[in-house]
Amino acid sequence: MPDKKKVIISVEGMSCATCAQTIEKALKKREGVEAASVNFATEKAVVEYDPARIEAEDLEKAIIDTGYGVKRAKEVIRIGGMTCTNCARTIERALKREEGIYSAHVNFATEKAVVEFNPDLVTASRLKQVIRDTGYEVIEEEGIEEVEGEKRAREAEVTKEKYLFLFSLSLSIPILVISMFIGDFPYKSLLLFILTTPVQFIAGYGFYKGAYGALKNRSADMNLLVALGTSAAYFYSTAATFFPDIVGHEVYFETAALLITFILLGRYLEAVAKGKTSEAVRKLLEIKPAFATVLRDGKEITVPADEVMVGDVIRVRPGERIPADGVVIEGYSSVDESMITGEPIPVEKRAGEEVIGGTINKTGSFLFEAKRVGKDTTLSQIIRLVEEAQGSKAPIQRFADRVASFFVPAVVGISLVSFLVWYLVAGMDFLFSLIISIAVLVIACPCALGLATPTAVMVGTGKGAENGILIKGGEVLERAHKVDTVVFDKTGTLTEGEPEVVDILGFDHDEREVLGLAASAEIRSEHPLADAIIKHAKSEGVEIKEPERFEALPGMGVKAEIQEEEILLGNRRLMKEMNVDISGLEGSISRLEEEGKTVMIVAFKRRATGLLALSDRLKASAGDAVLELKKRGIDIMMLTGDNERTAKAIGREVGIDRVIAEVLPQRKAEEVKKLQKEGRVVAFVGDGINDAPALVEADIGIAIGAGSDVALESADIILMRSDLRDVVASIELSRRTMRKIRENMFWALVYNSLGIPIAAGVLYPSMGLLLRPEIAAFAMAMSSVSVVSNSLLLKRVKIKQEV
């Protein structure tokens, strides 16, 4: 029998010892589990299992299926020293070999690894050590609050590539001039050897280092190709310099030097371009204020923004950035929130209203109480989401990864075959065949293919963030372009979510009495309609009594008891359930519902006594959003718990033909499933807690930013503004990004498909050797730069103006 393994799993959601016993039983039922112990105090499960019969992931699934959560840690690690996508694959493979790693994505374009892992089995420091052991550098940062860390790292990379290129170029120019334009003279080859050696081993040191790291990990990458190509030219020429009688007098030092110079030029241009793809995150980082004016012991003192604590009262003057999230307690001003929400018009702020850290105070001075600080602020969470999104992989990238995995070994084989065919079959001389072989090695690097997807994802997610659209990863970005059906929740999504009492009809009671009964019944309710009724009653000065008993009846209304008399407030279903005759009210109810109003029936002592009609204004952007989605061939639906007549009236007003009304919260996800079974790709747009199941079930869940934390956590796309045109913008951005990815991949594949045979000499002798190694190096470098530059064109797309 194979050796048993032991795993420790951190569990979330346990509230008592019974929870621990429930999880234990569920684990022990799984085939292959030898022993399981769950500790409520430490919130950990220790499981011994047979790895031949069950995987660690299945153990976690057993816990999740029982209704509890599993804690997973996520680490974003910045990596130095990668030169191509195969470097990223090498690091990925090394990380995935570690026990306790759930997923590891290394992005060559962002130069970051996003690793999800079990913190009980592996630590973040161990992950970093694995990267170092693989031959790459871990760049330590102080977290997302350190603006300069990210900026300096990018600048240092660009500077390093620039000076390496200039150093190589300064020696390559005289090498080229001496080789091509000056005739033979004594010690010419020796002079070329002296000039080329620093280029080969100083400027080219990184290629040897990278090739060694790749070979040590049984992998192959661009560094290996360049090292092989340049070394072949350099060492052959060195042999010809010192042993001309054996090898011959012909030298190719200019080939080795120019190869390295052109590749370094490409890397420098690529580093500059890649830096531009991550500008969105840097802009977000740069709006983090450095200092805050805090009131402590009755005095205003200036402290670093990182030292602000929850509960601190902070003074913000005109022109200053707000240092934390909080609530205004004194003063009035207008605040520019455009960097966070994409909304260009300043927002007025007065006592009781929320402010967001990083936004700019425009006019007045005010005091606010800090509610969220440091990594808990909205800005920090946005940065985290964007960083993780830019470090993630879109499914389409798997194709590029598969190609890259066998590409380098295949190219080495093609290079060798090319040499043998020209040398042995075609009868060409050794030097000619060697030049062909080197050109094939150099031109075939799959860097352009590897950069095709991640650079477009980086720019696309960054573009979204700049416009208040947070997209949670490359997979979401890819799925969103396939959406053919958008389902809107009504209250708080299509409407403002702030209903108002607009009509009161009394029958055997007057209007004030009807309002008083309704408000007294709703005083303990947390429903938005209850708030509207109570607010209206208070504004009218109507007496509100405290009920002795209260019961909320989901999907129907409420039942309350005041001085032993029963009050019912709700819809037709409630009245039918309680045997209240409303036949005499149907005409009035239907008329109000046809006007798009939500009608609440008031019954006292089991007799209908009046009606309240509430209206919730449609968002100004709702009609435009629906129209634009229809123009793009997308089907629109509305789901609501409201009655059918009111829902259809709202649907007509906004332009939605298909309306599903009287849907209980738990049924929203079921309606989404039905659409998916029809073969539709569904996006659900909602804002409330009761929307969370539907947001999760949908192919794309889109949460309105003003909604609940639960909805935001469940969603794939978050709209920081409550502007429904951003639904269109997010889908349009996805389509534009996917178009760029396809363009990039097409041209990268065309480049390699044409470049390799040309380098192998298929056009010789009719067109000569079109791709000498140094020209091949330049072409290869420019292919990567062109792909990154094409992705950067996404930054020019005006997604807001187009919708």
Coordinates of N, CA and C in Angstrom, one line a residue, residues 563-646:
Q563 N -51.9 46.6 19.8 CA -53.1 46.6 20.8 C -54.0 45.5 20.5
E564 N -53.4 44.3 20.2 CA -54.2 43.0 19.9 C -55.0 43.1 18.6
E565 N -54.7 44.1 17.8 CA -55.4 44.2 16.5 C -54.4 43.9 15.4
E566 N -54.8 43.1 14.4 CA -53.9 42.7 13.4 C -53.8 43.6 12.2
I567 N -52.6 43.9 11.7 CA -52.5 44.8 10.5 C -51.7 43.9 9.5
L568 N -52.2 43.9 8.3 CA -51.5 43.2 7.2 C -51.1 44.3 6.1
L569 N -49.9 44.2 5.6 CA -49.5 45.1 4.6 C -48.7 44.3 3.5
G570 N -49.2 44.2 2.3 CA -48.5 43.5 1.3 C -49.2 43.4 0.0
N571 N -48.9 42.3 -0.8 CA -49.4 42.2 -2.1 C -50.7 41.3 -2.2
R572 N -51.1 41.0 -3.4 CA -52.3 40.2 -3.6 C -52.1 38.8 -2.9
R573 N -50.9 38.3 -3.1 CA -50.7 36.9 -2.6 C -50.9 36.9 -1.1
L574 N -50.4 37.9 -0.4 CA -50.6 37.9 1.1 C -52.1 38.0 1.4
M575 N -52.9 38.8 0.7 CA -54.3 39.0 1.0 C -55.0 37.7 0.7
K576 N -54.6 37.0 -0.3 CA -55.3 35.7 -0.6 C -55.0 34.7 0.4
E577 N -53.7 34.7 0.9 CA -53.3 33.8 1.9 C -54.0 34.0 3.2
M578 N -54.4 35.2 3.5 CA -55.0 35.6 4.8 C -56.5 35.7 4.6
N579 N -57.1 35.3 3.4 CA -58.5 35.4 3.2 C -59.1 36.8 3.3
V580 N -58.4 37.8 2.8 CA -58.9 39.2 2.8 C -59.4 39.5 1.4
D581 N -60.7 39.9 1.4 CA -61.4 40.2 0.1 C -60.9 41.5 -0.4
I582 N -60.3 41.5 -1.6 CA -59.8 42.8 -2.3 C -60.5 43.0 -3.6
S583 N -61.6 42.3 -3.9 CA -62.2 42.4 -5.2 C -62.7 43.9 -5.5
G584 N -63.1 44.6 -4.5 CA -63.5 46.0 -4.7 C -62.4 46.9 -5.0
L585 N -61.1 46.5 -4.8 CA -60.0 47.4 -5.0 C -59.3 47.1 -6.3
E586 N -59.7 46.0 -7.0 CA -58.9 45.6 -8.2 C -58.8 46.7 -9.2
G587 N -59.8 47.5 -9.4 CA -59.7 48.5 -10.4 C -58.7 49.5 -10.1
S588 N -58.6 50.0 -8.9 CA -57.6 51.0 -8.4 C -56.2 50.4 -8.5
I589 N -56.1 49.1 -8.0 CA -54.8 48.4 -8.0 C -54.2 48.3 -9.4
S590 N -55.1 47.9 -10.4 CA -54.7 47.7 -11.8 C -54.3 49.0 -12.4
R591 N -55.0 50.1 -12.1 CA -54.7 51.4 -12.7 C -53.3 51.9 -12.2
L592 N -53.1 51.7 -10.9 CA -51.8 52.2 -10.4 C -50.6 51.3 -10.9
E593 N -50.8 50.0 -11.0 CA -49.8 49.1 -11.6 C -49.5 49.4 -13.0
E594 N -50.5 49.8 -13.8 CA -50.3 50.1 -15.2 C -49.4 51.4 -15.3
E595 N -49.4 52.2 -14.3 CA -48.5 53.4 -14.3 C -47.1 53.0 -13.8
G596 N -46.8 51.7 -13.6 CA -45.5 51.3 -13.2 C -45.2 51.5 -11.7
K597 N -46.3 51.6 -10.9 CA -46.1 51.8 -9.5 C -46.3 50.5 -8.7
T598 N -45.6 50.3 -7.6 CA -45.7 49.2 -6.8 C -46.8 49.4 -5.7
V599 N -47.8 48.6 -5.7 CA -49.0 48.8 -4.8 C -48.9 47.9 -3.6
M600 N -49.1 48.5 -2.4 CA -49.2 47.8 -1.2 C -50.6 47.9 -0.6
I601 N -51.2 46.8 -0.3 CA -52.5 46.8 0.2 C -52.5 46.7 1.8
V602 N -53.3 47.6 2.4 CA -53.4 47.7 3.8 C -54.7 47.0 4.3
A603 N -54.6 46.1 5.2 CA -55.7 45.4 5.8 C -55.7 45.5 7.3
F604 N -56.9 45.9 7.9 CA -56.9 46.1 9.3 C -58.1 45.2 9.8
K605 N -57.9 44.3 10.8 CA -58.9 43.4 11.3 C -59.4 42.5 10.1
R606 N -58.5 42.1 9.2 CA -58.8 41.3 8.1 C -59.8 41.9 7.1
R607 N -59.8 43.3 7.0 CA -60.6 44.0 6.0 C -59.7 45.0 5.3
A608 N -59.8 45.0 4.0 CA -59.0 45.9 3.2 C -59.4 47.3 3.4
T609 N -58.4 48.2 3.9 CA -58.8 49.5 4.3 C -58.2 50.6 3.4
G610 N -57.2 50.2 2.6 CA -56.5 51.3 1.7 C -55.4 50.7 0.9
L611 N -54.8 51.6 0.1 CA -53.7 51.3 -0.8 C -52.6 52.3 -0.7
L612 N -51.4 51.9 -0.8 CA -50.2 52.8 -0.9 C -49.5 52.4 -2.2
A613 N -49.3 53.4 -3.0 CA -48.6 53.2 -4.3 C -47.2 53.9 -4.2
L614 N -46.2 53.1 -4.5 CA -44.8 53.6 -4.4 C -44.1 53.5 -5.8
S615 N -43.3 54.5 -6.0 CA -42.7 54.6 -7.3 C -41.2 54.7 -7.1
D616 N -40.4 54.0 -8.0 CA -39.0 54.1 -7.9 C -38.5 54.6 -9.3
R617 N -37.8 55.7 -9.3 CA -37.4 56.3 -10.6 C -36.5 55.4 -11.4
L618 N -36.7 55.4 -12.7 CA -35.7 54.7 -13.5 C -34.4 55.4 -13.6
K619 N -33.3 54.7 -13.6 CA -32.0 55.4 -13.8 C -32.0 56.1 -15.2
A620 N -31.4 57.3 -15.2 CA -31.3 58.0 -16.5 C -30.6 57.2 -17.6
S621 N -29.7 56.4 -17.2 CA -28.9 55.6 -18.2 C -29.6 54.3 -18.7
A622 N -30.7 54.0 -18.0 CA -31.3 52.6 -18.3 C -31.7 52.5 -19.8
G623 N -32.4 53.5 -20.3 CA -32.9 53.4 -21.6 C -31.8 53.3 -22.7
D624 N -30.8 54.2 -22.5 CA -29.7 54.2 -23.4 C -28.9 52.9 -23.4
A625 N -28.7 52.3 -22.2 CA -28.0 51.0 -22.1 C -28.8 49.9 -22.8
V626 N -30.1 49.8 -22.6 CA -30.9 48.8 -23.3 C -30.8 49.0 -24.8
L627 N -30.9 50.2 -25.3 CA -30.9 50.5 -26.7 C -29.6 50.0 -27.3
E628 N -28.5 50.4 -26.6 CA -27.1 50.0 -27.2 C -26.9 48.5 -27.2
L629 N -27.4 47.9 -26.1 CA -27.2 46.4 -26.1 C -28.0 45.8 -27.2
K630 N -29.2 46.3 -27.5 CA -30.0 45.7 -28.6 C -29.3 45.9 -30.0
K631 N -28.6 47.1 -30.1 CA -27.9 47.4 -31.3 C -26.8 46.4 -31.6
R632 N -26.2 45.8 -30.5 CA -25.2 44.9 -30.6 C -25.7 43.4 -30.7
G633 N -27.0 43.3 -30.9 CA -27.6 42.0 -31.1 C -27.7 41.2 -29.8
I634 N -27.8 41.8 -28.7 CA -27.9 41.1 -27.4 C -29.3 41.2 -26.9
D635 N -29.8 40.0 -26.5 CA -31.2 39.9 -25.9 C -31.2 40.5 -24.5
I636 N -32.3 41.2 -24.2 CA -32.4 41.8 -22.9 C -33.6 41.2 -22.1
M637 N -33.5 41.0 -20.8 CA -34.5 40.5 -20.0 C -34.5 41.2 -18.6
M638 N -35.7 41.2 -17.9 CA -35.7 41.8 -16.6 C -36.3 40.8 -15.6
L639 N -35.6 40.6 -14.5 CA -36.1 39.7 -13.4 C -36.5 40.6 -12.2
T640 N -37.7 40.4 -11.6 CA -38.1 41.2 -10.5 C -39.0 40.4 -9.6
G641 N -39.0 40.8 -8.4 CA -40.0 40.2 -7.4 C -41.3 41.0 -7.4
D642 N -41.4 42.1 -8.2 CA -42.6 42.9 -8.2 C -43.7 42.2 -9.0
N643 N -44.9 42.7 -8.9 CA -46.0 42.0 -9.7 C -45.9 42.2 -11.2
E644 N -46.5 41.4 -11.9 CA -46.3 41.4 -13.4 C -46.7 42.6 -14.1
R645 N -47.9 43.2 -13.6 CA -48.4 44.4 -14.3 C -47.4 45.6 -14.2
T646 N -46.9 45.8 -12.9 CA -45.9 46.9 -12.7 C -44.6 46.6 -13.4

